[in-house]
Amino acid sequence: MKKSSSLPVKPLPKAPPLRKMIGPSFIILGLGLGSGEVIMWPYLSSNYGMGLIWGAILGLSFQFFMNMEIERYALARGESVFVGYRRRFKFAPLWFIASTFLPWMWPGIAASAAVLLGYIFGLQNTQWLAVGLLIGMGCILSFGPVLYITVERLQKFLIMVGVPTIFIFSILLASKADWTAVGQGIVGNGDGFWFLPAGISIAAFLAAMAYAGAGGNLNLAQSFYVKEKGFGMGKYAGRITSLLTGKKEKVSLEGHRFIVNKQSKAEFNKWWRRINIEHFLVFWLTGTITIVLLSLLAYTTVYLSGGSDASIGFVIKESIAIGERLLPIAGTFFLLVTGMTLFGTQLTVFDATSRIISENIAIQAPKKVKPRSIPKVYYAVLWLQILAGVIILSLGFKQPLQLLMLAAVLNAFAMFVHTGLTLYLNKKELPKEIRPGLIRTGAMTTAFLFYGGFSIYVILSEIQKLF
């Protein structure tokens, strides 16, 4: 692998208008919808009220800065951050393969989608419906000609349908007192508490913060999406296309660099401003609205009235309450939108994890896996993950909320690692003129300390239980 100073030099492409840059953040937002937005924060709000919503906004804010530093590297180099990590740390690929596979191997999001969709059609046993959903996801990813375009279009559609639906239901159902609770919750004022209520599991709350957004190594997939969208130096990298329906493109693991001068620095700053706006509007603002409104719906409909089930069942209770207060079809539509959102999230998780694992395999074993073989490795990894999911479901696997929280702990530790690595990478590998400044460095350092502290707290708590 070449040193970054030995990468071929190409001119930095000109930044397009902002309207043409909308896209990658829909995918990273979609990665978080199924765990944090749809399940964990509404679950907490249905039990403790809106006084916790500040934590969701803080978690999203951490991830905004993390994602932007990941995008900074891909924009400047036209390669994924994993290639940069490998230049600095020989065995980094092995860590990212393991820390991506283990937390995301459980098809819990697909199982949850099957429960909601199965309820609509009166299915008691949704095990085989979940299996069918997994196979359907694999087919969608396998037959879409250009992988990135397939995933982006799906998430755009689901978000553009889902967010307005939740907004309309919130307007119709929430009272003035409920909206007041939202405003108070944003500053940490809950029903008889400030910031954290008595009796709440700190691990559960911090797990939800880790899932306010994508979570775990999934944030790192943003470097793939920026590259394949052709942003910055990503213009010179190829895209993963379908082995069945796509036109083959030349895929390069290693990127390019540009000579930093007055003109190129000004152009990079244009790119940087516009992708910041794109990510703020789509990921942070839309994500905040979605997570607040979904939590508000749970608070309005099932607060202290059966929402404490440690399963996806509390969403069904929400739909029943919506149907009773509006029309039965409204409750059914809510379940359909929520179920399809979970479907889209699991599909996008498969895409992100398959990209991460396959690229790290290629980086770790460059003599055995050439860049042109990455699409084949990607689809092999994808279907192996789907097969593993089918086997787990066939063995009677069910996804309780506790398992999501366990996965969140693993993902929080993964975020602790990659936040530190990304900041280090951008400070060491990029020219000083385009490195992160004081504010971005401070935000990344704070996120690094938060996720590290969370991980240490949970590990020590579990050790204490053993003794």
CSV table of C-alpha atoms in Angstrom, one decimal:
chain,number,residue,atom,x,y,z
A,1,MET,CA,0.0,0.0,0.0
A,2,LYS,CA,1.4,3.4,-1.1
A,3,LYS,CA,2.2,6.1,1.4
A,4,SER,CA,-0.3,9.0,1.2
A,5,SER,CA,2.5,11.2,-0.1
A,6,SER,CA,3.0,8.8,-3.0
A,7,LEU,CA,-0.6,8.8,-4.2
A,8,PRO,CA,-1.1,10.0,-7.8
A,9,VAL,CA,-2.0,13.7,-8.2
A,10,LYS,CA,-5.2,14.7,-9.9
A,11,PRO,CA,-7.0,18.1,-9.9
A,12,LEU,CA,-9.8,18.6,-7.4
A,13,PRO,CA,-13.1,18.6,-9.3
A,14,LYS,CA,-15.3,21.7,-9.0
A,15,ALA,CA,-18.1,21.5,-6.5
A,16,PRO,CA,-21.6,21.2,-8.0
A,17,PRO,CA,-24.6,23.3,-6.7
A,18,LEU,CA,-26.0,22.2,-3.3
A,19,ARG,CA,-29.2,20.7,-4.9
A,20,LYS,CA,-27.1,18.2,-6.7
A,21,MET,CA,-25.3,17.1,-3.6
A,22,ILE,CA,-28.3,15.9,-1.7
A,23,GLY,CA,-28.1,12.1,-1.2
A,24,PRO,CA,-25.5,10.4,0.9
A,25,SER,CA,-26.9,11.6,4.2
A,26,PHE,CA,-30.3,10.0,3.4
A,27,ILE,CA,-28.5,6.6,3.6
A,28,ILE,CA,-26.7,7.3,6.9
A,29,LEU,CA,-30.0,8.7,8.3
A,30,GLY,CA,-31.8,5.5,7.2
A,31,LEU,CA,-29.2,3.4,9.0
A,32,GLY,CA,-30.3,4.9,12.3
A,33,LEU,CA,-34.1,4.9,11.8
A,34,GLY,CA,-34.7,1.3,12.8
A,35,SER,CA,-32.9,1.2,16.1
A,36,GLY,CA,-32.7,4.7,17.7
A,37,GLU,CA,-35.6,6.6,16.1
A,38,VAL,CA,-38.2,3.9,15.8
A,39,ILE,CA,-37.5,1.7,18.8
A,40,MET,CA,-35.2,2.9,21.6
A,41,TRP,CA,-36.1,6.6,22.0
A,42,PRO,CA,-39.9,6.0,21.7
A,43,TYR,CA,-39.5,3.1,24.1
A,44,LEU,CA,-37.8,5.4,26.7
A,45,SER,CA,-40.3,8.2,26.1
A,46,SER,CA,-43.2,5.8,26.6
A,47,ASN,CA,-41.8,4.9,30.0
A,48,TYR,CA,-40.1,8.1,31.3
A,49,GLY,CA,-41.7,10.9,29.2
A,50,MET,CA,-40.1,13.5,27.0
A,51,GLY,CA,-37.6,14.8,29.6
A,52,LEU,CA,-34.9,12.5,28.0
A,53,ILE,CA,-35.1,13.8,24.5
A,54,TRP,CA,-32.1,16.1,25.1
A,55,GLY,CA,-30.0,12.9,25.0
A,56,ALA,CA,-31.1,12.0,21.5
A,57,ILE,CA,-30.3,15.5,20.2
A,58,LEU,CA,-26.8,15.3,21.9
A,59,GLY,CA,-26.2,11.9,20.4
A,60,LEU,CA,-27.2,13.1,16.9
A,61,SER,CA,-24.9,16.1,17.3
A,62,PHE,CA,-21.9,13.9,18.2
A,63,GLN,CA,-22.6,11.8,15.1
A,64,PHE,CA,-22.9,14.9,12.9
A,65,PHE,CA,-19.3,15.9,13.8
A,66,MET,CA,-18.1,12.3,13.5
A,67,ASN,CA,-19.7,11.8,10.1
A,68,MET,CA,-18.3,15.1,8.8
A,69,GLU,CA,-14.8,14.1,9.7
A,70,ILE,CA,-15.3,10.8,7.9
A,71,GLU,CA,-16.6,12.7,4.9
A,72,ARG,CA,-13.6,15.1,5.1
A,73,TYR,CA,-11.1,12.3,4.5
A,74,ALA,CA,-13.1,10.7,1.7
A,75,LEU,CA,-13.6,14.1,0.0
A,76,ALA,CA,-9.8,14.9,0.2
A,77,ARG,CA,-8.5,11.5,-0.8
A,78,GLY,CA,-11.2,9.7,-2.8
A,79,GLU,CA,-10.8,6.6,-0.7
A,80,SER,CA,-12.5,5.1,2.3
A,81,VAL,CA,-11.2,5.8,5.8
A,82,PHE,CA,-10.3,2.1,6.1
A,83,VAL,CA,-7.5,2.5,3.6
A,84,GLY,CA,-6.2,5.4,5.6
A,85,TYR,CA,-6.4,3.4,8.9
A,86,ARG,CA,-4.5,0.6,7.3
A,87,ARG,CA,-1.6,2.9,6.4
A,88,ARG,CA,-1.2,3.8,10.0
A,89,PHE,CA,-2.2,0.5,11.7
A,90,LYS,CA,-1.3,-2.8,10.2
A,91,PHE,CA,-4.0,-4.9,11.8
A,92,ALA,CA,-6.8,-2.3,11.7
A,93,PRO,CA,-8.8,-4.3,9.0
A,94,LEU,CA,-9.1,-7.3,11.4
A,95,TRP,CA,-10.6,-5.1,14.1
A,96,PHE,CA,-13.1,-3.6,11.7
A,97,ILE,CA,-14.2,-7.0,10.3
A,98,ALA,CA,-14.8,-8.4,13.8
A,99,SER,CA,-16.3,-5.2,15.3
A,100,THR,CA,-18.7,-4.9,12.3
A,101,PHE,CA,-19.8,-8.5,12.1
A,102,LEU,CA,-20.4,-9.3,15.8
A,103,PRO,CA,-22.7,-6.4,16.8
A,104,TRP,CA,-24.7,-6.5,13.5
A,105,MET,CA,-25.0,-10.3,12.9
A,106,TRP,CA,-28.4,-10.5,14.6
A,107,PRO,CA,-31.3,-9.8,12.2
A,108,GLY,CA,-33.3,-8.1,15.0
A,109,ILE,CA,-34.4,-5.2,12.9
A,110,ALA,CA,-35.8,-7.5,10.2
A,111,ALA,CA,-37.5,-9.6,12.9
A,112,SER,CA,-39.1,-6.4,14.3
A,113,ALA,CA,-40.3,-5.4,10.9
A,114,ALA,CA,-41.8,-8.8,10.4
A,115,VAL,CA,-43.7,-8.5,13.7
A,116,LEU,CA,-45.2,-5.1,12.7
A,117,LEU,CA,-46.1,-6.2,9.1
A,118,GLY,CA,-47.3,-9.5,10.4
A,119,TYR,CA,-49.7,-7.9,12.8
A,120,ILE,CA,-51.3,-6.0,9.9
A,121,PHE,CA,-52.1,-9.3,8.2
A,122,GLY,CA,-53.0,-11.2,11.3
A,123,LEU,CA,-49.9,-13.4,11.4
A,124,GLN,CA,-49.1,-14.8,14.8
A,125,ASN,CA,-45.8,-16.5,13.9
A,126,THR,CA,-43.7,-14.0,11.9
A,127,GLN,CA,-40.5,-16.1,11.9
A,128,TRP,CA,-40.8,-17.1,8.2
A,129,LEU,CA,-42.0,-13.7,7.2
A,130,ALA,CA,-38.7,-12.3,8.6
A,131,VAL,CA,-36.8,-14.9,6.5
A,132,GLY,CA,-38.7,-13.8,3.4
A,133,LEU,CA,-37.8,-10.1,4.2
A,134,LEU,CA,-34.1,-11.0,4.5
A,135,ILE,CA,-34.2,-12.8,1.1
A,136,GLY,CA,-36.1,-9.8,-0.4
A,137,MET,CA,-33.4,-7.4,0.8
A,138,GLY,CA,-30.7,-9.6,-0.8
A,139,CYS,CA,-32.5,-9.6,-4.1
A,140,ILE,CA,-33.0,-5.8,-4.1
A,141,LEU,CA,-29.3,-5.2,-3.4
A,142,SER,CA,-28.3,-7.9,-6.0
A,143,PHE,CA,-30.4,-6.7,-8.9
A,144,GLY,CA,-30.0,-2.9,-8.6
A,145,PRO,CA,-27.6,-2.0,-11.4
A,146,VAL,CA,-25.6,0.5,-9.3
A,147,LEU,CA,-25.5,-0.4,-5.6
A,148,TYR,CA,-25.2,3.2,-4.2
A,149,ILE,CA,-28.1,4.5,-6.4
A,150,THR,CA,-30.4,1.6,-5.3
A,151,VAL,CA,-29.8,2.3,-1.6
A,152,GLU,CA,-30.1,6.1,-1.9
A,153,ARG,CA,-33.4,6.0,-3.8
A,154,LEU,CA,-34.9,3.5,-1.4
A,155,GLN,CA,-34.0,5.6,1.6
A,156,LYS,CA,-35.1,8.8,0.0
A,157,PHE,CA,-38.5,7.3,-0.7
A,158,LEU,CA,-39.0,5.8,2.8
A,159,ILE,CA,-37.9,9.0,4.6
A,160,MET,CA,-40.0,11.3,2.3
A,161,VAL,CA,-43.1,9.1,3.1
A,162,GLY,CA,-42.3,8.4,6.7
A,163,VAL,CA,-41.4,11.8,8.1
A,164,PRO,CA,-44.5,13.7,6.8
A,165,THR,CA,-46.7,10.8,8.1
A,166,ILE,CA,-45.3,11.0,11.6
A,167,PHE,CA,-45.5,14.8,11.5
A,168,ILE,CA,-49.2,14.8,10.5
A,169,PHE,CA,-50.1,12.2,13.2
A,170,SER,CA,-48.2,14.3,15.8
A,171,ILE,CA,-50.1,17.4,14.9
A,172,LEU,CA,-53.4,15.6,15.1
A,173,LEU,CA,-52.8,13.7,18.3
A,174,ALA,CA,-50.5,15.7,20.5
A,175,SER,CA,-52.0,18.2,22.9
A,176,LYS,CA,-50.5,21.6,23.8
A,177,ALA,CA,-49.2,20.1,27.1
A,178,ASP,CA,-47.5,17.4,25.0
A,179,TRP,CA,-45.7,20.0,22.9
A,180,THR,CA,-44.7,21.8,26.0
A,181,ALA,CA,-43.2,18.6,27.3
A,182,VAL,CA,-41.1,18.4,24.1
A,183,GLY,CA,-39.8,21.9,24.7
A,184,GLN,CA,-38.9,21.2,28.3
A,185,GLY,CA,-37.3,17.8,27.3
A,186,ILE,CA,-35.0,19.5,24.9
A,187,VAL,CA,-33.4,21.3,27.8
A,188,GLY,CA,-33.6,18.3,30.1
A,189,ASN,CA,-36.6,19.1,32.2
A,190,GLY,CA,-38.8,16.0,32.6
A,191,ASP,CA,-41.8,15.0,34.7
A,192,GLY,CA,-40.4,15.5,38.2
A,193,PHE,CA,-36.7,15.3,37.2
A,194,TRP,CA,-33.9,17.1,35.5
A,195,PHE,CA,-31.9,15.2,32.8
A,196,LEU,CA,-32.4,11.6,34.2
A,197,PRO,CA,-35.3,10.2,36.1
A,198,ALA,CA,-34.9,8.0,39.1
A,199,GLY,CA,-34.8,4.3,38.3
A,200,ILE,CA,-33.7,4.5,34.7
A,201,SER,CA,-31.0,2.1,33.6
A,202,ILE,CA,-28.0,4.3,32.8
A,203,ALA,CA,-26.8,1.6,30.3
A,204,ALA,CA,-30.1,1.7,28.5
A,205,PHE,CA,-30.0,5.5,28.3
A,206,LEU,CA,-26.4,5.6,27.0
A,207,ALA,CA,-27.2,2.8,24.6
A,208,ALA,CA,-30.0,4.9,23.1
A,209,MET,CA,-27.6,7.8,22.8
A,210,ALA,CA,-25.2,5.5,20.8
A,211,TYR,CA,-28.1,4.6,18.6
A,212,ALA,CA,-29.2,8.2,18.0
A,213,GLY,CA,-28.1,8.0,14.4
A,214,ALA,CA,-26.3,5.2,12.6
A,215,GLY,CA,-24.1,3.8,15.4
A,216,GLY,CA,-21.1,1.5,15.6
A,217,ASN,CA,-18.9,1.2,12.5
A,218,LEU,CA,-21.9,2.0,10.3
A,219,ASN,CA,-20.9,5.7,10.5
A,220,LEU,CA,-17.8,4.8,8.6
A,221,ALA,CA,-19.8,3.7,5.6
A,222,GLN,CA,-20.3,7.4,4.9
A,223,SER,CA,-16.9,7.5,3.3
A,224,PHE,CA,-18.1,4.9,0.8
A,225,TYR,CA,-21.2,6.9,0.0
A,226,VAL,CA,-19.3,10.1,-0.5
A,227,LYS,CA,-16.8,8.4,-2.7
A,228,GLU,CA,-19.4,6.6,-4.8
A,229,LYS,CA,-21.5,9.8,-5.2
A,230,GLY,CA,-18.4,11.2,-6.9
A,231,PHE,CA,-17.8,14.0,-4.3
A,232,GLY,CA,-14.4,15.6,-4.3
A,233,MET,CA,-11.6,13.2,-5.2
A,234,GLY,CA,-14.1,10.4,-5.2
A,235,LYS,CA,-14.8,11.3,-8.8
A,236,TYR,CA,-11.8,9.2,-9.7
A,237,ALA,CA,-13.0,6.1,-7.8
A,238,GLY,CA,-15.2,3.4,-9.3
A,239,ARG,CA,-18.6,2.1,-7.9
A,240,ILE,CA,-19.8,-1.3,-6.9
A,241,THR,CA,-22.3,-2.5,-9.6
A,242,SER,CA,-24.5,-5.5,-9.7
A,243,LEU,CA,-22.9,-8.7,-10.9
A,244,LEU,CA,-26.2,-9.5,-12.7
A,245,THR,CA,-27.5,-6.2,-14.1
A,246,GLY,CA,-24.8,-3.6,-13.7
A,247,LYS,CA,-22.2,-2.3,-16.1
A,248,LYS,CA,-18.8,-3.1,-14.7
A,249,GLU,CA,-16.7,-0.2,-13.4
A,250,LYS,CA,-13.1,-0.1,-12.4
A,251,VAL,CA,-12.9,-0.1,-8.6
A,252,SER,CA,-9.9,1.4,-6.9
A,253,LEU,CA,-9.1,1.0,-3.2
A,254,GLU,CA,-6.5,3.7,-3.1
A,255,GLY,CA,-7.4,7.2,-3.9
A,256,HIS,CA,-5.7,10.3,-5.2
A,257,ARG,CA,-4.4,13.6,-3.8
A,258,PHE,CA,-4.5,17.1,-5.0
A,259,ILE,CA,-1.9,19.8,-4.7
A,260,VAL,CA,-3.0,22.4,-2.1
A,261,ASN,CA,-2.7,25.9,-3.4
A,262,LYS,CA,-4.9,29.0,-3.2
A,263,GLN,CA,-7.3,27.9,-5.9
A,264,SER,CA,-7.6,24.2,-4.8
A,265,LYS,CA,-8.1,25.3,-1.1
A,266,ALA,CA,-10.9,27.7,-2.1
A,267,GLU,CA,-12.5,24.9,-4.1
A,268,PHE,CA,-12.2,22.4,-1.2
A,269,ASN,CA,-13.8,24.9,1.1
A,270,LYS,CA,-16.8,25.1,-1.3
A,271,TRP,CA,-17.1,21.3,-1.2
A,272,TRP,CA,-16.8,21.4,2.6
A,273,ARG,CA,-19.4,24.1,3.1
A,274,ARG,CA,-21.9,22.4,0.9
A,275,ILE,CA,-21.5,18.9,2.3
A,276,ASN,CA,-21.8,20.3,5.8
A,277,ILE,CA,-25.1,22.0,4.8
A,278,GLU,CA,-26.3,18.8,3.1
A,279,HIS,CA,-25.5,16.7,6.1
A,280,PHE,CA,-26.9,19.2,8.6
A,281,LEU,CA,-30.3,19.4,6.7
A,282,VAL,CA,-30.7,15.7,6.0
A,283,PHE,CA,-29.0,13.9,8.8
A,284,TRP,CA,-29.1,16.3,11.8
A,285,LEU,CA,-32.3,18.3,11.2
A,286,THR,CA,-34.4,15.6,9.6
A,287,GLY,CA,-33.0,13.1,12.1
A,288,THR,CA,-33.9,15.4,15.1
A,289,ILE,CA,-37.4,16.0,13.8
A,290,THR,CA,-38.0,12.3,13.2
A,291,ILE,CA,-36.7,11.2,16.6
A,292,VAL,CA,-38.6,13.9,18.5
A,293,LEU,CA,-41.9,13.2,16.7
A,294,LEU,CA,-41.7,9.5,17.0
A,295,SER,CA,-40.9,9.9,20.7
A,296,LEU,CA,-43.8,12.4,21.0
A,297,LEU,CA,-46.2,9.9,19.4
A,298,ALA,CA,-45.1,7.2,21.9
A,299,TYR,CA,-45.5,9.7,24.8
A,300,THR,CA,-48.9,10.9,23.5
A,301,THR,CA,-50.4,7.4,22.9
A,302,VAL,CA,-48.9,4.9,25.4
A,303,TYR,CA,-47.1,6.8,28.2
A,304,LEU,CA,-47.4,4.7,31.4
A,305,SER,CA,-50.1,2.6,29.8
A,306,GLY,CA,-48.4,-0.6,28.7
A,307,GLY,CA,-45.4,0.9,26.8
A,308,SER,CA,-43.0,-0.9,29.1
A,309,ASP,CA,-42.9,-4.1,27.1
A,310,ALA,CA,-39.3,-4.9,26.4
A,311,SER,CA,-40.1,-5.6,22.8
A,312,ILE,CA,-41.4,-4.1,19.6
A,313,GLY,CA,-44.9,-4.7,21.0
A,314,PHE,CA,-45.1,-1.2,22.3
A,315,VAL,CA,-45.2,0.1,18.7
A,316,ILE,CA,-48.3,-2.1,18.1
A,317,LYS,CA,-49.9,-0.5,21.1
A,318,GLU,CA,-49.1,2.9,19.7
A,319,SER,CA,-50.9,1.9,16.4
A,320,ILE,CA,-53.9,0.7,18.3
A,321,ALA,CA,-54.1,4.0,20.2
A,322,ILE,CA,-53.7,6.0,16.9
A,323,GLY,CA,-56.5,3.9,15.4
A,324,GLU,CA,-58.8,4.5,18.3
A,325,ARG,CA,-58.2,8.3,18.4
A,326,LEU,CA,-58.3,8.9,14.6
A,327,LEU,CA,-59.4,6.1,12.3
A,328,PRO,CA,-58.5,2.4,12.3
A,329,ILE,CA,-56.8,2.8,8.9
A,330,ALA,CA,-54.5,5.5,10.4
A,331,GLY,CA,-53.2,3.0,12.9
A,332,THR,CA,-52.6,0.4,10.2
A,333,PHE,CA,-50.8,2.9,8.0
A,334,PHE,CA,-48.6,3.9,10.9
A,335,LEU,CA,-47.6,0.2,11.3
A,336,LEU,CA,-47.0,-0.1,7.6
A,337,VAL,CA,-44.8,3.0,7.5
A,338,THR,CA,-42.9,1.9,10.6
A,339,GLY,CA,-42.5,-1.7,9.3
A,340,MET,CA,-41.2,-0.6,6.0
A,341,THR,CA,-38.8,1.9,7.7
A,342,LEU,CA,-37.4,-1.0,9.7
A,343,PHE,CA,-37.1,-3.0,6.4
A,344,GLY,CA,-35.2,-0.2,4.8
A,345,THR,CA,-32.9,0.1,7.8
A,346,GLN,CA,-32.0,-3.6,7.8
A,347,LEU,CA,-31.4,-3.5,4.1
A,348,THR,CA,-29.1,-0.5,4.5
A,349,VAL,CA,-27.3,-2.2,7.4
A,350,PHE,CA,-26.6,-5.2,5.2
A,351,ASP,CA,-25.2,-2.9,2.5
A,352,ALA,CA,-23.0,-0.9,4.9
A,353,THR,CA,-21.7,-4.0,6.8
A,354,SER,CA,-21.0,-5.9,3.6
A,355,ARG,CA,-19.1,-2.9,2.2
A,356,ILE,CA,-17.1,-2.5,5.4
A,357,ILE,CA,-16.3,-6.2,5.7
A,358,SER,CA,-15.5,-6.8,2.0
A,359,GLU,CA,-13.2,-3.8,1.7
A,360,ASN,CA,-11.3,-4.7,4.9
A,361,ILE,CA,-10.8,-8.2,3.6
A,362,ALA,CA,-9.3,-6.7,0.4
A,363,ILE,CA,-7.1,-4.3,2.4
A,364,GLN,CA,-5.9,-7.1,4.7
A,365,ALA,CA,-5.2,-9.6,1.9
A,366,PRO,CA,-4.3,-7.5,-1.2
A,367,LYS,CA,-2.5,-10.3,-2.9
A,368,LYS,CA,-5.5,-12.6,-2.7
A,369,VAL,CA,-8.3,-10.1,-3.3
A,370,LYS,CA,-7.7,-7.6,-6.1
A,371,PRO,CA,-9.7,-4.3,-6.3
A,372,ARG,CA,-11.6,-5.7,-9.3
A,373,SER,CA,-12.8,-8.6,-7.2
A,374,ILE,CA,-14.4,-6.4,-4.5
A,375,PRO,CA,-18.0,-6.5,-6.0
A,376,LYS,CA,-17.8,-10.4,-5.9
A,377,VAL,CA,-16.5,-10.3,-2.3
A,378,TYR,CA,-19.3,-7.8,-1.4
A,379,TYR,CA,-22.1,-10.0,-2.7
A,380,ALA,CA,-20.5,-13.1,-1.1
A,381,VAL,CA,-20.4,-11.3,2.2
A,382,LEU,CA,-23.9,-10.0,1.8
A,383,TRP,CA,-25.5,-13.4,1.1
A,384,LEU,CA,-23.4,-15.0,3.9
A,385,GLN,CA,-24.9,-12.5,6.3
A,386,ILE,CA,-28.3,-13.1,5.0
A,387,LEU,CA,-27.8,-16.9,5.3
A,388,ALA,CA,-26.6,-16.4,8.9
A,389,GLY,CA,-29.7,-14.3,9.6
A,390,VAL,CA,-32.0,-17.0,8.1
A,391,ILE,CA,-30.3,-19.7,10.3
A,392,ILE,CA,-30.7,-17.6,13.4
A,393,LEU,CA,-34.3,-16.9,12.7
A,394,SER,CA,-34.9,-20.6,11.8
A,395,LEU,CA,-33.6,-21.5,15.2
A,396,GLY,CA,-36.3,-19.5,16.8
A,397,PHE,CA,-34.4,-16.3,17.4
A,398,LYS,CA,-36.5,-13.4,18.8
A,399,GLN,CA,-35.2,-9.8,19.3
A,400,PRO,CA,-36.0,-8.4,22.7
A,401,LEU,CA,-35.1,-4.9,23.4
A,402,GLN,CA,-32.3,-6.0,25.8
A,403,LEU,CA,-30.5,-7.5,22.8
A,404,LEU,CA,-30.6,-4.2,21.0
A,405,MET,CA,-29.1,-2.6,24.1
A,406,LEU,CA,-26.3,-5.3,24.3
A,407,ALA,CA,-25.5,-4.6,20.6
A,408,ALA,CA,-25.5,-0.8,21.4
A,409,VAL,CA,-22.8,-1.4,24.0
A,410,LEU,CA,-20.6,-3.2,21.5
A,411,ASN,CA,-21.3,-0.4,19.0
A,412,ALA,CA,-20.5,2.3,21.5
A,413,PHE,CA,-17.1,0.8,22.0
A,414,ALA,CA,-16.6,0.6,18.2
A,415,MET,CA,-17.5,4.3,18.0
A,416,PHE,CA,-15.0,5.1,20.7
A,417,VAL,CA,-12.3,3.4,18.7
A,418,HIS,CA,-13.1,4.8,15.3
A,419,THR,CA,-13.7,8.4,16.5
A,420,GLY,CA,-10.2,8.5,17.9
A,421,LEU,CA,-8.7,6.9,14.8
A,422,THR,CA,-10.6,9.3,12.4
A,423,LEU,CA,-9.4,12.4,14.3
A,424,TYR,CA,-5.8,11.1,14.3
A,425,LEU,CA,-6.0,10.2,10.6
A,426,ASN,CA,-7.2,13.6,9.6
A,427,LYS,CA,-4.6,15.3,11.7
A,428,LYS,CA,-1.7,13.2,10.4
A,429,GLU,CA,-2.6,12.3,6.8
A,430,LEU,CA,-4.3,15.4,5.4
A,431,PRO,CA,-2.4,18.6,4.4
A,432,LYS,CA,-2.5,21.1,7.3
A,433,GLU,CA,-4.6,23.6,5.2
A,434,ILE,CA,-7.6,21.2,5.2
A,435,ARG,CA,-7.3,19.5,8.6
A,436,PRO,CA,-10.0,19.9,11.2
A,437,GLY,CA,-9.9,23.1,13.2
A,438,LEU,CA,-10.3,23.8,16.9
A,439,ILE,CA,-14.1,23.4,17.1
A,440,ARG,CA,-14.2,20.2,15.1
A,441,THR,CA,-11.3,18.8,17.1
A,442,GLY,CA,-13.0,19.7,20.4
A,443,ALA,CA,-16.3,18.0,19.3
A,444,MET,CA,-14.5,14.8,18.2
A,445,THR,CA,-12.5,14.7,21.4
A,446,THR,CA,-15.7,15.1,23.4
A,447,ALA,CA,-17.4,12.3,21.5
A,448,PHE,CA,-14.3,10.1,21.9
A,449,LEU,CA,-14.4,10.6,25.7
A,450,PHE,CA,-18.1,10.1,25.9
A,451,TYR,CA,-18.2,6.8,24.1
A,452,GLY,CA,-15.1,5.6,25.9
A,453,GLY,CA,-16.5,6.6,29.2
A,454,PHE,CA,-19.8,4.8,28.4
A,455,SER,CA,-18.0,1.6,27.4
A,456,ILE,CA,-15.9,1.6,30.5
A,457,TYR,CA,-18.9,2.3,32.7
A,458,VAL,CA,-20.9,-0.6,31.3
A,459,ILE,CA,-17.9,-3.0,31.4
A,460,LEU,CA,-17.2,-2.1,35.1
A,461,SER,CA,-20.9,-2.5,35.9
A,462,GLU,CA,-21.0,-5.9,34.4
A,463,ILE,CA,-17.8,-7.0,36.2
A,464,GLN,CA,-19.3,-5.7,39.5
A,465,LYS,CA,-22.4,-7.9,39.0
A,466,LEU,CA,-20.2,-11.0,38.7
A,467,PHE,CA,-18.7,-10.3,42.2
